[in-house]
Short mmCIF file of C-alpha atoms in Angstrom, two decimals:
data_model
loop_
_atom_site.label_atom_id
_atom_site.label_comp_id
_atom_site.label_asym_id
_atom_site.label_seq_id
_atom_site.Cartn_x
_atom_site.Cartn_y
_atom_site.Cartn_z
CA UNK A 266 -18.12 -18.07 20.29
CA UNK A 267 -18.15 -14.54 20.91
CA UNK A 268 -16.22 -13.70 17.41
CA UNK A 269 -13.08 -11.65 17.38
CA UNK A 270 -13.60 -8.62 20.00
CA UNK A 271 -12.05 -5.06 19.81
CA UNK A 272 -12.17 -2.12 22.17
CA UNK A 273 -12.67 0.79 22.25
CA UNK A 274 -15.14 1.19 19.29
CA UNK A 275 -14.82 4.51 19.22
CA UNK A 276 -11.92 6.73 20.43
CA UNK A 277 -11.34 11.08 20.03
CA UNK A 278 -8.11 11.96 21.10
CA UNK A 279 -5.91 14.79 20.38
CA UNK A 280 -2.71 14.99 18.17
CA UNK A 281 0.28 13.93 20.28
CA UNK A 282 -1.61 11.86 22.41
CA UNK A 283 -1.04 8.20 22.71
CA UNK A 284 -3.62 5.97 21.56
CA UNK A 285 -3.72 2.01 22.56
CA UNK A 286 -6.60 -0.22 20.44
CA UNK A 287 -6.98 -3.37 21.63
CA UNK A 288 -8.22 -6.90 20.02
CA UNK A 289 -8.76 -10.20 21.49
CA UNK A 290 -9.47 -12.83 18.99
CA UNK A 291 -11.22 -16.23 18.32
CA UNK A 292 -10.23 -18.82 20.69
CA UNK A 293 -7.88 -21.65 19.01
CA UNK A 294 -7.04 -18.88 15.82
CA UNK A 295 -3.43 -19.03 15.59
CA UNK A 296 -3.07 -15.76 13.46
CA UNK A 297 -4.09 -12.38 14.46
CA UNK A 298 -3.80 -9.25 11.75
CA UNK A 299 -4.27 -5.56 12.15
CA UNK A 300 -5.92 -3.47 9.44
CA UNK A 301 -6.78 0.05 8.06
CA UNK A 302 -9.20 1.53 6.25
CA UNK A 303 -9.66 4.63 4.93
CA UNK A 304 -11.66 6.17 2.34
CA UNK A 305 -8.41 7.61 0.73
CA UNK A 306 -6.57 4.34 0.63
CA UNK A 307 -8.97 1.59 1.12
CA UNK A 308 -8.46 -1.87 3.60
CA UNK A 309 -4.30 -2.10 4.46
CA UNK A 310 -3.06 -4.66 6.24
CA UNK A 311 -0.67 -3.48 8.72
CA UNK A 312 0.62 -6.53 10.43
CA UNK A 313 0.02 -10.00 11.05
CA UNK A 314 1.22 -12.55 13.92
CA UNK A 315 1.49 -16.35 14.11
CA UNK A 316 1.77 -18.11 17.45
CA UNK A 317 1.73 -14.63 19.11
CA UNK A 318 5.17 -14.01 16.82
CA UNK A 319 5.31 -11.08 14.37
CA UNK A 320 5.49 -12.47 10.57
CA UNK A 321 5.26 -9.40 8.86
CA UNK A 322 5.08 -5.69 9.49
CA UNK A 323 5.55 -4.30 6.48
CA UNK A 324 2.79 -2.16 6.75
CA UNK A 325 3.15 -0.41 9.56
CA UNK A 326 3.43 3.40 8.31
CA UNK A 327 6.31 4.45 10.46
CA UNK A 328 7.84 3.94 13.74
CA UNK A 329 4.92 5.79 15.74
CA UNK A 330 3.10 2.18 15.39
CA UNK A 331 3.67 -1.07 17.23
CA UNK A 332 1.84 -3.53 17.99
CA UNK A 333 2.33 -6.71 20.64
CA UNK A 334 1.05 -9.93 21.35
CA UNK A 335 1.90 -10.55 24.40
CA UNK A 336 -0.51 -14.19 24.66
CA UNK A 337 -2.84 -16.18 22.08
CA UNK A 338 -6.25 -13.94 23.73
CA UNK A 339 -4.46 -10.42 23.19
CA UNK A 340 -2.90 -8.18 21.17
CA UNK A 341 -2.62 -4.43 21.12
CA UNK A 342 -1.96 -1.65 18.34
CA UNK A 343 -0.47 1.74 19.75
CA UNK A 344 0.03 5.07 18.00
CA UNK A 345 2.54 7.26 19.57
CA UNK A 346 2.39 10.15 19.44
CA UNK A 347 -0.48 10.23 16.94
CA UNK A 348 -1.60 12.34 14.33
CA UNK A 349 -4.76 13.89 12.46
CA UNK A 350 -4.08 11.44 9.52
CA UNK A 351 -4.36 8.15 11.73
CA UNK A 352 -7.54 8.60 11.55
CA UNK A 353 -9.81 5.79 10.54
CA UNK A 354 -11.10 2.29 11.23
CA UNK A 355 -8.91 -0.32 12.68
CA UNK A 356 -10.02 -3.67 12.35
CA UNK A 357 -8.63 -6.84 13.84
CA UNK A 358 -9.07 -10.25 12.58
CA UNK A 359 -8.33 -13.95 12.98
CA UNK A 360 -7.72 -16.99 11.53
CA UNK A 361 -6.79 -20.79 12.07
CA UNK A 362 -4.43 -22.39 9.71
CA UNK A 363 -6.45 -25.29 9.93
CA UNK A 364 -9.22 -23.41 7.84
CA UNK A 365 -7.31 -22.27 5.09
CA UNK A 366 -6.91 -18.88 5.82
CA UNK A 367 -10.73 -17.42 6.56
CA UNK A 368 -10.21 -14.53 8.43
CA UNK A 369 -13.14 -13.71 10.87
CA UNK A 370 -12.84 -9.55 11.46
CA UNK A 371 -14.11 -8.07 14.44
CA UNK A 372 -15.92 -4.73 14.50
CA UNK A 373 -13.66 -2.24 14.22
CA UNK A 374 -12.48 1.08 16.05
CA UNK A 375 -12.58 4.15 14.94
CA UNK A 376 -10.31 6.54 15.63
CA UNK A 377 -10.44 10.58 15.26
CA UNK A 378 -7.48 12.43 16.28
CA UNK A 379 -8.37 16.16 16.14
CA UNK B 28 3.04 -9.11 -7.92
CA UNK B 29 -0.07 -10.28 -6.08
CA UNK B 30 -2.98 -8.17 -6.73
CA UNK B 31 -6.54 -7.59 -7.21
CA UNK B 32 -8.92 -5.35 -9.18
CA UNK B 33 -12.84 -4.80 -9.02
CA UNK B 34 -13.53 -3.06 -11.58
CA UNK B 35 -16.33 -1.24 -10.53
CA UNK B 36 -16.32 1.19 -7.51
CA UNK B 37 -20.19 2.02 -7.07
CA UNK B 38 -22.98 -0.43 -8.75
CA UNK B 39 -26.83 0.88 -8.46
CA UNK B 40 -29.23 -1.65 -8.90
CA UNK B 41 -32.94 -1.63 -8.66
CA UNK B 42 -34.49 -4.01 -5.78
CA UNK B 43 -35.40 -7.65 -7.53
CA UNK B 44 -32.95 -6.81 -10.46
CA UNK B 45 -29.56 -9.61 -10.98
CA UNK B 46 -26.16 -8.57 -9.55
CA UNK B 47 -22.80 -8.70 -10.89
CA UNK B 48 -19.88 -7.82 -9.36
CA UNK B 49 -16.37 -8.19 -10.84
CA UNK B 50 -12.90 -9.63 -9.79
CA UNK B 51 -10.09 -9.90 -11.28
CA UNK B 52 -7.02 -10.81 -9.74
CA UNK B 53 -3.30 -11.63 -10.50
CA UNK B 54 -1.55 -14.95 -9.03
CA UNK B 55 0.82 -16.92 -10.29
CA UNK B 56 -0.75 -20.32 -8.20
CA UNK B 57 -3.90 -21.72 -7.66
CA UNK B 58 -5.58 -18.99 -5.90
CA UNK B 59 -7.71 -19.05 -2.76
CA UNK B 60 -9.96 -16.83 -3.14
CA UNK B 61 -12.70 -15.08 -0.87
CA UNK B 62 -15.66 -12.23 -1.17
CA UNK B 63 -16.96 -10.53 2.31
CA UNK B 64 -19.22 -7.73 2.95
CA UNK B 65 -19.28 -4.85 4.57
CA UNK B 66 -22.10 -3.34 5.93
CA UNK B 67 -21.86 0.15 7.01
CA UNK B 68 -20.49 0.58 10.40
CA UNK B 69 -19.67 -2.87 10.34
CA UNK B 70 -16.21 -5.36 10.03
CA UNK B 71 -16.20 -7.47 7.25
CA UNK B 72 -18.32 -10.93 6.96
CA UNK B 73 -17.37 -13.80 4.45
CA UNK B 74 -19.55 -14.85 1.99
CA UNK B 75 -18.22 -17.22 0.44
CA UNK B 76 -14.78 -18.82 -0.82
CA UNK B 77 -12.88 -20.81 -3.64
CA UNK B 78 -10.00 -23.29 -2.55
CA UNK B 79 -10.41 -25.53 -5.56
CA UNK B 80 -13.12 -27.83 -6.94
CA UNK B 81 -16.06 -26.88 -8.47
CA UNK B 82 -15.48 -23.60 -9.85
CA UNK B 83 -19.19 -22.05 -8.86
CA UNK B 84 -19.14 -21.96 -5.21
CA UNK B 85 -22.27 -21.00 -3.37
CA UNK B 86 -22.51 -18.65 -0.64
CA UNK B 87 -24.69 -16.93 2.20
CA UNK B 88 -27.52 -14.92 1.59
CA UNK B 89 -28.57 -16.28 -1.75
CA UNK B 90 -24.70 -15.41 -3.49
CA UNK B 91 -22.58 -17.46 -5.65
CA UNK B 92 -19.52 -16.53 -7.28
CA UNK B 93 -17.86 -18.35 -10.33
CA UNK B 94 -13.90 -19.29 -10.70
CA UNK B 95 -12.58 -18.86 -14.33
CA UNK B 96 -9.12 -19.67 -14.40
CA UNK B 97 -8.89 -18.56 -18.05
CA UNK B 98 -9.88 -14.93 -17.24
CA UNK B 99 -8.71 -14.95 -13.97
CA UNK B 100 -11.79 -13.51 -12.48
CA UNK B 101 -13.75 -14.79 -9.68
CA UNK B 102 -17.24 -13.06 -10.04
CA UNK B 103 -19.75 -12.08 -7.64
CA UNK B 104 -24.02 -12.99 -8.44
CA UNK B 105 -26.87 -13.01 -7.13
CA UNK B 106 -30.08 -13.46 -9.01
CA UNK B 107 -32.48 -11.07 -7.08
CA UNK B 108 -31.42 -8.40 -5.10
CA UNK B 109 -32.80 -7.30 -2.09
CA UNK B 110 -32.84 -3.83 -0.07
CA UNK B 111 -30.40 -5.05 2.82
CA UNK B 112 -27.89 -6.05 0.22
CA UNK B 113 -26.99 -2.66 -0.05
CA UNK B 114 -23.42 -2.50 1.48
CA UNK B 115 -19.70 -2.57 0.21
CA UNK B 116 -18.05 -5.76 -1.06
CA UNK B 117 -14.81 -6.70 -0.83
CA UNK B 118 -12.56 -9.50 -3.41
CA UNK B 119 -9.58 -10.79 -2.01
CA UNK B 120 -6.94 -13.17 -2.49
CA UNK B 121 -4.80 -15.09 -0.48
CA UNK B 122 -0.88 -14.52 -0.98
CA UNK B 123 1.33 -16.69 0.04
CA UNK B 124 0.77 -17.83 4.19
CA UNK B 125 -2.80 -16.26 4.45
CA UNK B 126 -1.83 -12.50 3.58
CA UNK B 127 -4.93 -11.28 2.20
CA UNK B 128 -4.99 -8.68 -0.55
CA UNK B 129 -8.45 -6.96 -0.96
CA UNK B 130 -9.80 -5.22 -3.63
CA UNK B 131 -10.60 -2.01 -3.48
CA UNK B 132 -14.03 -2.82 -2.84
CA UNK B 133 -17.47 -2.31 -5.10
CA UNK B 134 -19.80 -0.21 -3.15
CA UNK B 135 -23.64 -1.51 -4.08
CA UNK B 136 -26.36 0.76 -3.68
CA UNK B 137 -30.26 -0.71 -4.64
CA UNK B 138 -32.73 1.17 -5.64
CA UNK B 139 -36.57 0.63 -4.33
#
């Protein structure tokens, strides 16, 4: 298995510009989560699906950050309009029930938004 | 509340020397419990876990960590380090339907 993918792995863009990360994770994982890290506030998890279904979002800083999951291979974080202080490493992960909860985490993107 | 707490936010440790890194958490079940690394540049690897059992659990690349219910620590070891251990390691606990909470990691750096 190819282990939970992310793209891009590194993205500059400027403030007000809309930014779209993208994950696809391990096949037959029925959860998918979104993290943050920073130096300043360490790994936060921003929100996690089940069956492609939003469980909890509590994370999410404010309203300039969604995220979808459209199918079971795909899920996207977007930042609009974003801001110098998004920036840092996004990291997706995933995880089958089945397994008790391991999460496998792919590589990470990081964002700078000058 | 869930949480977690590692104690110890850098650790320097000369190569062949024994590691210890602490974890402490807070849960009012039987935790599940989980240690990754993170090397730099790089997402976060398990090493190992504790579900329930046999409260030393063995791991990858020569670790082990201990469950102790009474001081409600789940400790990191390894007898002899080596150079490439040098990364950041993360504790974490699961809360409730696999939420993760992570420590705030214990950044390891070994000396030659």
């Amino acid at each position: 298995d190819a282990g939970v993918i992310q793209s891009p792995r590194h993205e500059v863009t400027e403030m007000g510009q809309e930014v779209t990360l993208r994950c696809k994770p391990i096949s037959g994982h029925d959860y998918l989560f979104w993290y943050r890290q920073t130096m300043m506030r360490g790994l936060e998890l921003l929100i996690y699906f089940n069956n492609n279904v939003p469980i909890d979002d509590s994370g999410m800083p404010e309203d300039r950050f969604s995220a979808k999951m459209p199918n079971a291979s795909f899920s996207t974080l977007k930042i609009q309009p974003s801001e110098p202080r998004d920036s840092a490493v996004y990291f997706c992960a995933s995880s089958s029930g089945d397994r008790g909860g391991e999460q496998y985490f792919g590589p990470g993107t990081r964002l700078t938004v000058t | 509340a869930q949480s977690v707490t590692q104690p110890d936010i850098h650790i320097t440790v000369s190569e062949g020397a024994s590691l210890e890194l602490r974890c402490n958490y807070s849960y009012g079940a039987t935790p599940y419990l989980f240690w990754y690394v993170q090397s730099p540049g790089q997402g976060l690897q398990l090493l190992l876990k504790y579900f329930s059992g046999d409260t030393l659990v063995q791991g990858i690349k020569g670790f082990e960590a201990e469950f102790k219910r009474s001081q409600s620590s789940f400790n990191l070891r390894k007898p002899s380090v080596h150079w490439s251990d040098a990364a950041e390691y993360f504790c974490a606990v699961i809360s409730g339907t696999y939420k993760y909470i992570f420590g705030t990691g214990t950044r390891l750096k070994v000396l030659a």
